């Protein structure tokens, strides 16, 4: 079983914000159809299942994402976990992959690492940096030009994630699917 968790914040005010690219990716994957809603209060998020694939959007807000992942991990015991999140230290338009490593200051990743460790695959979607405060920037909405480009990035990310689920070889997927800005 594979768990794909897209990180973000719940609520209308956070839709289309930089911090919600993980949620946006899960929403794109759900458009393929065939997923059953297996959400439960104990999972602290929206959880969908299709075959051996689980898609999760934690409802804990970003900084407590680990609570939701731990609950799903403890119940389903997936053999593979893939976390999709925004990354300030990668330019907008770029996407990178890694297994483990540090959180890089990302509070959602810190929460997950604290509760389940860091031995999972990460799909890091670049949002770049700005002169704005970090909080204002990550919680800011993408502009219309960025949204147009983001559609292609998310489609590419979806293809990469499905390939990663099949191969489980993060190095090969990174070599094939990494995007440069």
Coordinates of N, CA and C in Angstrom, one line a residue:
X1 N 0.8 -1.2 0.0 CA 0.0 0.0 0.0 C 0.9 1.2 0.0
X2 N 0.5 2.3 -0.7 CA 1.2 3.5 -0.8 C 0.3 4.6 -0.3
X3 N 0.9 5.5 0.6 CA 0.2 6.7 1.0 C 0.8 7.9 0.4
X4 N 0.0 8.7 -0.3 CA 0.4 9.9 -0.9 C -0.3 11.0 -0.1
X5 N 0.5 11.8 0.6 CA 0.0 12.9 1.4 C 0.3 14.3 0.8
X6 N -0.7 15.1 0.5 CA -0.4 16.4 0.0 C -0.6 17.4 1.1
X7 N 0.4 18.2 1.4 CA 0.3 19.1 2.6 C -0.4 20.4 2.2
X8 N -1.1 21.0 3.1 CA -1.8 22.3 2.9 C -2.6 22.7 4.2
X9 N -3.3 23.7 4.0 CA -4.2 24.2 5.1 C -5.6 24.2 4.6
X10 N -6.5 23.8 5.6 CA -7.9 23.7 5.2 C -8.6 25.1 5.3
X11 N -9.6 25.2 4.5 CA -10.4 26.5 4.5 C -10.3 27.2 3.2
X12 N -11.4 27.9 2.9 CA -11.5 28.7 1.6 C -10.4 29.7 1.5
X13 N -10.0 30.3 2.6 CA -9.0 31.4 2.6 C -7.7 30.9 2.2
X14 N -7.4 29.6 2.2 CA -6.1 29.1 1.9 C -6.1 28.4 0.5
X15 N -7.2 28.4 -0.2 CA -7.3 27.8 -1.6 C -6.4 28.6 -2.5
X16 N -5.7 27.9 -3.4 CA -4.8 28.5 -4.3 C -3.6 29.3 -3.7
X17 N -3.2 29.0 -2.5 CA -2.1 29.6 -1.9 C -0.9 28.7 -2.1
X18 N 0.3 29.3 -2.0 CA 1.6 28.6 -2.2 C 1.7 27.4 -1.3
X19 N 1.3 27.6 -0.1 CA 1.4 26.5 0.9 C 0.5 25.3 0.6
X20 N -0.4 25.5 -0.3 CA -1.4 24.4 -0.5 C -1.2 23.6 -1.8
X21 N 0.1 23.7 -2.4 CA 0.3 22.9 -3.6 C 0.1 21.4 -3.4
X22 N 0.4 20.9 -2.2 CA 0.1 19.5 -1.9 C -1.3 19.1 -2.0
X23 N -2.2 20.0 -1.4 CA -3.6 19.8 -1.6 C -4.1 19.8 -3.1
X24 N -3.5 20.8 -3.8 CA -3.8 20.9 -5.2 C -3.5 19.7 -6.0
X25 N -2.3 19.1 -5.7 CA -1.9 17.8 -6.3 C -2.9 16.7 -6.0
X26 N -3.3 16.5 -4.8 CA -4.2 15.5 -4.4 C -5.6 15.7 -5.1
X27 N -6.0 17.0 -5.2 CA -7.3 17.3 -5.9 C -7.2 16.9 -7.4
X28 N -6.0 17.1 -8.0 CA -5.8 16.7 -9.4 C -5.8 15.2 -9.5
X29 N -5.2 14.5 -8.6 CA -5.2 13.0 -8.7 C -6.7 12.5 -8.5
X30 N -7.4 13.1 -7.7 CA -8.8 12.6 -7.4 C -9.7 12.8 -8.7
X31 N -9.3 13.7 -9.6 CA -10.1 13.9 -10.8 C -10.1 12.6 -11.7
X32 N -9.1 11.7 -11.5 CA -9.1 10.5 -12.3 C -10.3 9.6 -11.9
X33 N -10.9 9.8 -10.8 CA -12.0 9.0 -10.4 C -11.7 7.7 -9.8
X34 N -12.7 7.0 -9.3 CA -12.5 5.6 -8.8 C -12.0 5.6 -7.4
X35 N -11.9 6.7 -6.7 CA -11.4 6.7 -5.3 C -12.6 6.6 -4.4
X36 N -12.5 5.9 -3.3 CA -13.6 5.8 -2.3 C -13.1 6.7 -1.2
X37 N -14.1 7.5 -0.6 CA -13.8 8.3 0.5 C -13.8 7.4 1.8
X38 N -12.6 7.3 2.4 CA -12.5 6.5 3.6 C -12.1 7.4 4.8
X39 N -12.5 8.6 4.7 CA -12.2 9.6 5.8 C -12.9 9.2 7.1
X40 N -12.2 9.5 8.2 CA -12.7 9.2 9.5 C -12.1 10.2 10.4
X41 N -12.8 10.6 11.5 CA -12.3 11.5 12.4 C -10.9 11.1 13.0
X42 N -10.7 9.8 13.1 CA -9.4 9.4 13.6 C -8.3 9.7 12.7
X43 N -8.5 9.9 11.4 CA -7.4 10.1 10.5 C -7.1 11.6 10.4
X44 N -8.0 12.5 10.9 CA -7.7 13.9 11.0 C -7.4 14.5 9.6
X45 N -8.2 14.1 8.6 CA -8.0 14.6 7.3 C -9.0 13.9 6.3
X46 N -8.9 14.3 5.1 CA -9.7 13.7 4.0 C -8.8 12.6 3.5
X47 N -9.3 11.3 3.5 CA -8.6 10.2 3.0 C -9.4 9.4 1.9
X48 N -8.7 9.1 0.8 CA -9.3 8.5 -0.3 C -8.5 7.2 -0.6
X49 N -9.2 6.2 -1.1 CA -8.5 4.9 -1.4 C -9.0 4.4 -2.7
X50 N -8.0 3.9 -3.5 CA -8.3 3.2 -4.8 C -7.3 2.1 -4.9
X51 N -7.7 0.9 -4.8 CA -6.8 -0.3 -4.8 C -5.8 -0.2 -3.7
X52 N -4.5 -0.1 -4.0 CA -3.5 -0.1 -2.9 C -3.0 1.4 -2.8
X53 N -3.7 2.3 -3.2 CA -3.3 3.7 -3.2 C -4.2 4.5 -2.3
X54 N -3.5 5.3 -1.3 CA -4.3 6.2 -0.4 C -3.8 7.6 -0.7
X55 N -4.8 8.5 -0.8 CA -4.5 9.9 -1.0 C -5.0 10.6 0.3
X56 N -4.2 11.5 0.9 CA -4.5 12.2 2.1 C -4.3 13.7 2.0
X57 N -5.3 14.4 2.5 CA -5.2 15.8 2.7 C -5.5 16.1 4.2
X58 N -4.4 16.2 5.0 CA -4.6 16.4 6.5 C -5.4 17.7 6.7
X59 N -6.3 17.6 7.7 CA -7.1 18.7 8.1 C -6.6 19.3 9.4
X60 N -5.4 19.1 9.8 CA -4.8 19.5 11.0 C -4.1 20.9 10.9
X61 N -4.2 21.5 9.7 CA -3.4 22.6 9.4 C -1.9 22.2 9.2
X62 N -1.2 22.9 8.5 CA 0.2 22.6 8.0 C 1.1 22.1 9.2
X63 N 1.1 22.9 10.3 CA 2.1 22.7 11.3 C 1.8 21.5 12.2
X64 N 0.7 20.8 12.0 CA 0.4 19.6 12.7 C 0.1 18.4 11.7
X65 N 0.6 18.5 10.5 CA 0.4 17.5 9.5 C 0.8 16.1 10.0
X66 N 1.8 16.0 10.8 CA 2.3 14.7 11.3 C 1.2 13.9 12.1
X67 N 0.3 14.6 12.7 CA -0.8 14.0 13.5 C -1.6 13.1 12.5
X68 N -2.0 13.7 11.4 CA -2.8 13.0 10.4 C -2.0 11.8 9.8
X69 N -0.8 12.1 9.4 CA 0.0 11.0 8.7 C 0.2 9.9 9.7
X70 N 0.5 10.2 11.0 CA 0.7 9.1 11.9 C -0.5 8.2 12.1
X71 N -1.7 8.9 12.2 CA -2.9 8.1 12.3 C -3.2 7.2 11.2
X72 N -3.0 7.7 9.9 CA -3.2 6.8 8.7 C -2.1 5.8 8.7
X73 N -0.9 6.1 9.0 CA 0.3 5.2 8.9 C 0.0 4.1 9.9
X74 N -0.4 4.4 11.2 CA -0.6 3.4 12.2 C -1.8 2.4 11.8
X75 N -2.8 2.9 11.1 CA -3.9 2.1 10.7 C -3.6 1.2 9.5
X76 N -3.1 1.8 8.4 CA -2.9 1.1 7.2 C -1.6 0.5 7.0
X77 N -0.6 1.0 7.7 CA 0.8 0.5 7.6 C 1.3 0.4 6.2
X78 N 1.3 1.6 5.5 CA 1.7 1.5 4.1 C 3.2 1.2 4.0
X79 N 3.6 0.5 2.9 CA 5.0 0.2 2.7 C 5.7 1.4 2.1
X80 N 5.0 2.4 1.5 CA 5.6 3.5 0.9 C 4.8 4.8 1.3
X81 N 5.5 5.8 1.6 CA 4.9 7.1 1.9 C 5.5 8.2 1.1
X82 N 4.7 8.9 0.4 CA 5.2 10.1 -0.5 C 4.5 11.3 0.0
X83 N 5.2 12.3 0.4 CA 4.7 13.6 0.8 C 5.0 14.7 -0.2
X84 N 3.9 15.4 -0.6 CA 4.1 16.5 -1.6 C 3.9 17.8 -0.8
X85 N 4.8 18.7 -1.0 CA 4.8 20.0 -0.3 C 5.5 21.1 -1.1
X86 N 5.2 22.3 -0.7 CA 5.8 23.5 -1.2 C 7.2 23.6 -0.6
X87 N 8.1 24.3 -1.4 CA 9.5 24.5 -1.0 C 10.0 25.9 -1.3
X88 N 10.2 26.6 -0.3 CA 10.7 28.0 -0.5 C 12.1 28.1 -1.1
X89 N 12.9 27.1 -0.8 CA 14.3 27.1 -1.3 C 14.5 26.6 -2.7
X90 N 13.4 26.3 -3.4 CA 13.5 25.9 -4.8 C 12.7 27.0 -5.6
X91 N 13.2 27.4 -6.7 CA 12.6 28.4 -7.5 C 11.2 28.0 -8.0
X92 N 10.3 28.9 -8.1 CA 9.0 28.6 -8.7 C 9.2 28.0 -10.1
X93 N 8.5 26.9 -10.4 CA 8.6 26.3 -11.7 C 9.5 25.0 -11.6
X94 N 10.2 24.9 -10.5 CA 11.1 23.7 -10.3 C 10.5 22.7 -9.4
X95 N 10.9 21.5 -9.6 CA 10.4 20.4 -8.7 C 11.5 19.4 -8.5
X96 N 11.7 19.0 -7.2 CA 12.8 18.0 -6.9 C 12.2 16.9 -6.0
X97 N 13.0 15.9 -5.9 CA 12.6 14.7 -5.2 C 13.7 14.3 -4.2
X98 N 13.3 13.8 -3.1 CA 14.3 13.3 -2.1 C 13.7 12.3 -1.1
X99 N 14.5 11.5 -0.6 CA 14.1 10.6 0.5 C 14.8 11.1 1.8
X100 N 14.0 11.2 2.8 CA 14.6 11.6 4.1 C 15.2 13.0 4.1
X101 N 16.2 13.2 4.9 CA 16.9 14.5 5.0 C 16.2 15.4 6.0
X102 N 16.7 16.6 6.1 CA 16.1 17.6 7.0 C 14.9 18.2 6.5
X103 N 14.2 18.9 7.4 CA 12.9 19.5 7.1 C 13.1 20.8 6.3
X104 N 14.3 21.4 6.4 CA 14.6 22.7 5.7 C 13.8 23.8 6.3
X105 N 13.3 23.6 7.5 CA 12.5 24.7 8.2 C 11.1 24.6 7.9
X106 N 10.6 23.6 7.1 CA 9.2 23.5 6.7 C 8.5 22.9 7.9
X107 N 7.5 23.6 8.5 CA 6.9 23.1 9.7 C 6.0 21.9 9.5
X108 N 5.4 21.7 8.4 CA 4.7 20.5 8.1 C 5.6 19.3 8.1
X109 N 6.7 19.4 7.5 CA 7.7 18.3 7.4 C 8.3 18.1 8.8
X110 N 8.6 19.1 9.6 CA 9.0 18.9 11.0 C 8.1 18.1 11.8
X111 N 6.8 18.4 11.6 CA 5.7 17.7 12.4 C 5.7 16.2 12.0
X112 N 5.8 15.9 10.7 CA 5.8 14.5 10.2 C 7.0 13.8 10.7
X113 N 8.2 14.4 10.6 CA 9.5 13.8 11.0 C 9.4 13.4 12.5
X114 N 8.8 14.3 13.3 CA 8.8 14.1 14.7 C 7.9 12.9 15.1
X115 N 6.8 12.7 14.3 CA 5.9 11.6 14.6 C 6.1 10.3 13.9
X116 N 6.6 10.3 12.7 CA 6.8 9.0 12.0 C 8.3 8.9 11.5
X117 N 9.2 9.8 11.8 CA 10.5 9.7 11.3 C 10.6 10.4 9.9
X118 N 11.8 10.3 9.3 CA 11.9 11.0 8.0 C 12.2 10.0 6.8
X119 N 12.0 8.8 7.0 CA 12.3 7.8 6.0 C 11.2 7.6 4.9
X120 N 10.7 8.7 4.4 CA 9.7 8.7 3.4 C 10.2 9.6 2.2
X121 N 9.5 9.4 1.0 CA 9.9 10.1 -0.2 C 9.2 11.5 -0.2
X122 N 9.8 12.5 -0.7 CA 9.3 13.8 -0.8 C 9.3 14.4 -2.2
X123 N 8.2 15.0 -2.6 CA 8.1 15.7 -3.8 C 8.0 17.1 -3.5
X124 N 9.0 17.9 -3.8 CA 9.2 19.3 -3.3 C 8.9 20.2 -4.5
X125 N 7.8 20.9 -4.5 CA 7.4 21.8 -5.5 C 7.8 23.2 -5.2
X126 N 8.7 23.8 -6.0 CA 9.3 25.1 -5.7 C 8.3 26.2 -5.8
X127 N 8.3 27.1 -4.8 CA 7.5 28.3 -4.8 C 8.4 29.5 -4.8
X128 N 9.7 29.3 -4.6 CA 10.7 30.5 -4.6 C 10.5 31.3 -3.3
X129 N 11.2 32.4 -3.3 CA 11.2 33.3 -2.2 C 10.7 34.7 -2.7
X130 N 10.4 35.6 -1.7 CA 9.9 36.9 -2.0 C 10.5 37.9 -1.0
X131 N 10.3 39.2 -1.2 CA 10.7 40.2 -0.3 C 9.7 40.2 0.9
X132 N 8.5 39.6 0.7 CA 7.5 39.6 1.7 C 7.9 38.7 2.9
X133 N 7.3 38.8 4.0 CA 7.6 37.9 5.1 C 7.2 36.5 4.7
X134 N 7.9 35.5 5.2 CA 7.7 34.1 4.8 C 6.2 33.8 5.0
X135 N 5.6 34.1 6.1 CA 4.2 33.7 6.4 C 3.3 34.4 5.3
X136 N 3.5 35.7 5.1 CA 2.6 36.3 4.1 C 2.8 35.7 2.7
X137 N 4.0 35.4 2.4 CA 4.3 34.8 1.1 C 3.7 33.4 0.9
X138 N 4.0 32.5 1.8 CA 3.5 31.1 1.6 C 2.0 31.1 1.7
X139 N 1.4 32.0 2.5 CA -0.1 32.0 2.6 C -0.7 32.9 1.5
X140 N 0.1 33.5 0.7 CA -0.4 34.3 -0.4 C -0.8 33.5 -1.6
X141 N -1.8 34.0 -2.4 CA -2.3 33.2 -3.5 C -1.4 33.4 -4.7
X142 N -1.3 32.3 -5.6 CA -0.6 32.4 -6.8 C -1.3 33.4 -7.7
X143 N -0.6 34.2 -8.5 CA -1.3 35.1 -9.4 C -1.7 34.3 -10.7
X144 N -2.4 34.9 -11.6 CA -3.0 34.2 -12.7 C -1.9 33.6 -13.6
X145 N -0.8 34.3 -13.8 CA 0.3 33.7 -14.7 C 0.9 32.5 -14.0
X146 N 1.1 32.6 -12.7 CA 1.7 31.5 -11.9 C 0.7 30.3 -12.0
X147 N -0.6 30.5 -11.8 CA -1.6 29.5 -11.9 C -1.5 28.7 -13.2
X148 N -1.4 29.4 -14.3 CA -1.3 28.8 -15.6 C -0.1 27.8 -15.7
X149 N 1.0 28.3 -15.2 CA 2.3 27.5 -15.2 C 2.1 26.3 -14.2
X150 N 1.5 26.6 -13.0 CA 1.3 25.6 -12.0 C 0.5 24.4 -12.5
X151 N -0.5 24.6 -13.4 CA -1.2 23.5 -13.9 C -0.3 22.4 -14.6
X152 N 0.7 22.9 -15.3 CA 1.6 22.0 -16.0 C 2.5 21.3 -15.0
X153 N 3.0 22.1 -14.0 CA 3.8 21.6 -12.9 C 3.1 20.4 -12.2
X154 N 1.9 20.7 -11.8 CA 1.1 19.7 -11.1 C 0.8 18.4 -11.9
X155 N 0.6 18.6 -13.2 CA 0.4 17.5 -14.1 C 1.7 16.6 -14.2
X156 N 2.8 17.3 -14.3 CA 4.1 16.7 -14.3 C 4.3 15.9 -13.0
X157 N 4.0 16.6 -11.9 CA 4.2 16.0 -10.5 C 3.3 14.7 -10.4
X158 N 2.1 14.8 -10.9 CA 1.2 13.6 -10.8 C 1.8 12.4 -11.6
X159 N 2.3 12.7 -12.8 CA 2.9 11.6 -13.6 C 4.1 11.0 -12.9
X160 N 4.9 11.9 -12.3 CA 6.1 11.5 -11.5 C 5.8 10.6 -10.3
X161 N 4.7 11.0 -9.6 CA 4.3 10.3 -8.4 C 3.8 8.9 -8.8
X162 N 3.0 8.8 -9.8 CA 2.5 7.5 -10.3 C 3.7 6.6 -10.7
X163 N 4.7 7.2 -11.3 CA 5.8 6.4 -11.7 C 6.6 6.0 -10.5
X164 N 6.7 6.8 -9.5 CA 7.4 6.5 -8.2 C 6.7 5.4 -7.5
X165 N 5.3 5.4 -7.5 CA 4.5 4.3 -6.9 C 4.9 3.0 -7.5
X166 N 5.0 3.0 -8.9 CA 5.3 1.8 -9.6 C 6.7 1.3 -9.4
X167 N 7.7 2.2 -9.4 CA 9.1 1.8 -9.4 C 9.7 1.8 -8.0
X168 N 9.2 2.7 -7.1 CA 9.8 2.8 -5.8 C 11.3 3.2 -5.8
X169 N 11.8 3.7 -7.0 CA 13.2 4.1 -7.1 C 13.3 5.6 -7.2
X170 N 13.4 6.3 -6.1 CA 13.4 7.7 -6.0 C 14.5 8.3 -6.9
X171 N 15.7 7.7 -7.0 CA 16.8 8.2 -7.8 C 16.5 8.2 -9.2
X172 N 15.9 7.1 -9.7 CA 15.5 7.0 -11.1 C 14.4 8.1 -11.4
X173 N 13.4 8.2 -10.5 CA 12.3 9.2 -10.8 C 12.9 10.6 -10.7
X174 N 13.8 10.9 -9.8 CA 14.4 12.2 -9.7 C 15.2 12.5 -11.0
X175 N 15.9 11.5 -11.5 CA 16.6 11.7 -12.8 C 15.7 12.0 -14.0
X176 N 14.6 11.4 -14.0 CA 13.7 11.5 -15.1 C 12.7 12.7 -15.0
X177 N 12.3 13.0 -13.8 CA 11.2 14.0 -13.6 C 11.6 15.3 -13.0
X178 N 12.8 15.5 -12.5 CA 13.1 16.8 -11.9 C 12.9 17.9 -12.9
X179 N 12.3 19.0 -12.4 CA 12.1 20.2 -13.2 C 13.0 21.3 -12.7
X180 N 13.6 22.0 -13.7 CA 14.4 23.2 -13.4 C 13.6 24.4 -13.8
X181 N 13.7 25.5 -13.0 CA 12.9 26.7 -13.3 C 13.3 27.3 -14.6

